[in-house]
Amino acid sequence: SQTIHQWPATLVQPVGSPLSLECTVEGTSNPNLYWYRQAAGRGLQLLFYSVGIGQISSEVPQNLSASRPQDRQFILSSKKLLLSDSGFYLCAWTPTGREQYFGPGTRLTVT
Amino acid sequence: QKEVEQNSGPLSVPEGAIASLNCTYSDRVSQSFFWYRQYSGKSPELIMSIYSNGDKEDGRFTAQLNKASQYVSLLIRDSQPSDSATYLCAVIDPGGSYIPTFGRGTSLIVHP
């Protein structure tokens, strides 16, 4: 069966510090992968998606970037965090291009 | 811009009652529809998918789709306190990128 992992689970970072969040999927190959952010009291905001290694599409221009160095690995990064980057970061994958399955998420607080 | 609208709630129902959650969408060509459940502090969990008009039942859950009226609903029969969560509606159009549009969710509270 397929499993999606995210780490870290929680993170507290000062403004201006870098960020690296990792997502990996087990038990499948060449999945479509997605990064979402859910701010407090708000809906899911799609940040990036990837249909293959090295293929990244950005939905929202901001100070975040994403990379997919391996088939089942998706990384979200920032060089300098802003207060507004606080939120619940979710990685998701889809086996069919339709239904999505979410990882456990990373709760980021920027102080 | 594609929109998926949900009443934010909270929707409060007594234990054992039927909870009815509704979602409307703006893009008439949408083809795939999903309901996710999100417990507080947790990630969303897929509970239902529906692709054609009519009803789809899975245990205590029934998804209903009406493409002509552009709405999709989720019925939860015999509601339990453990059903208390936020329910997210998601819609995908056949545009090729398979990017879902999520509603902001409806908070459901099932009280004993």
Short mmCIF file of N, CA, C and O in Angstrom, two decimals, chain B residues 10 13 15 18 21 27 31 33 35 38-39 41 54 61 66 86 90 94 105:
data_model
loop_
_atom_site.label_atom_id
_atom_site.label_comp_id
_atom_site.label_asym_id
_atom_site.label_seq_id
_atom_site.Cartn_x
_atom_site.Cartn_y
_atom_site.Cartn_z
N PRO B 10 -20.92 26.77 12.03
CA PRO B 10 -21.02 25.32 12.18
C PRO B 10 -22.45 24.81 12.01
O PRO B 10 -23.41 25.49 12.32
N VAL B 13 -25.87 19.11 14.75
CA VAL B 13 -26.93 18.11 14.69
C VAL B 13 -26.83 17.20 15.90
O VAL B 13 -25.74 16.99 16.45
N GLU B 15 -26.83 13.62 17.92
CA GLU B 15 -26.39 12.25 17.64
C GLU B 15 -27.54 11.42 17.11
O GLU B 15 -28.66 11.48 17.63
N ILE B 18 -29.50 12.90 10.70
CA ILE B 18 -28.85 12.99 9.39
C ILE B 18 -28.24 14.38 9.24
O ILE B 18 -28.92 15.39 9.41
N LEU B 21 -24.65 18.23 4.18
CA LEU B 21 -23.64 19.23 3.84
C LEU B 21 -23.73 19.53 2.35
O LEU B 21 -23.83 18.61 1.54
N ASP B 27 -17.94 26.17 -12.18
CA ASP B 27 -17.52 25.75 -13.50
C ASP B 27 -18.40 24.61 -14.01
O ASP B 27 -18.34 23.49 -13.49
N GLN B 31 -16.09 17.76 -13.64
CA GLN B 31 -16.46 16.36 -13.84
C GLN B 31 -16.24 15.46 -12.64
O GLN B 31 -16.87 14.42 -12.54
N PHE B 33 -15.82 15.06 -8.36
CA PHE B 33 -16.24 15.73 -7.13
C PHE B 33 -15.85 14.87 -5.93
O PHE B 33 -16.01 13.65 -5.96
N TRP B 35 -15.39 14.62 -1.43
CA TRP B 35 -15.59 15.10 -0.07
C TRP B 35 -14.44 14.61 0.79
O TRP B 35 -14.11 13.42 0.77
N GLN B 38 -11.79 16.65 7.64
CA GLN B 38 -10.58 17.16 8.31
C GLN B 38 -10.88 17.39 9.78
O GLN B 38 -11.62 18.31 10.14
N TYR B 39 -10.28 16.55 10.61
CA TYR B 39 -10.37 16.77 12.05
C TYR B 39 -9.45 17.92 12.43
O TYR B 39 -8.45 18.18 11.77
N GLY B 41 -6.67 20.10 13.50
CA GLY B 41 -5.23 19.87 13.64
C GLY B 41 -4.68 18.74 12.80
O GLY B 41 -3.48 18.45 12.87
N GLY B 54 -26.53 11.72 -9.61
CA GLY B 54 -27.25 10.75 -8.80
C GLY B 54 -26.61 10.60 -7.43
O GLY B 54 -25.93 11.49 -6.95
N PHE B 61 -22.40 7.20 4.65
CA PHE B 61 -22.22 8.38 3.81
C PHE B 61 -22.91 8.20 2.45
O PHE B 61 -22.83 7.14 1.84
N ASN B 66 -25.72 16.79 -8.67
CA ASN B 66 -26.67 17.33 -9.63
C ASN B 66 -25.91 18.33 -10.50
O ASN B 66 -25.71 19.48 -10.11
N THR B 86 -14.43 19.25 10.05
CA THR B 86 -14.70 20.13 8.93
C THR B 86 -14.70 19.29 7.66
O THR B 86 -13.81 18.47 7.45
N ALA B 90 -14.34 19.30 -2.95
CA ALA B 90 -13.33 19.60 -3.97
C ALA B 90 -13.88 19.22 -5.33
O ALA B 90 -14.60 18.23 -5.48
N PRO B 94 -12.12 19.02 -16.36
CA PRO B 94 -11.34 18.17 -17.26
C PRO B 94 -10.28 18.92 -18.04
O PRO B 94 -9.91 18.52 -19.13
N GLY B 105 -14.82 24.67 3.37
CA GLY B 105 -15.22 23.68 4.35
C GLY B 105 -16.40 24.10 5.21
O GLY B 105 -16.63 25.29 5.44
#
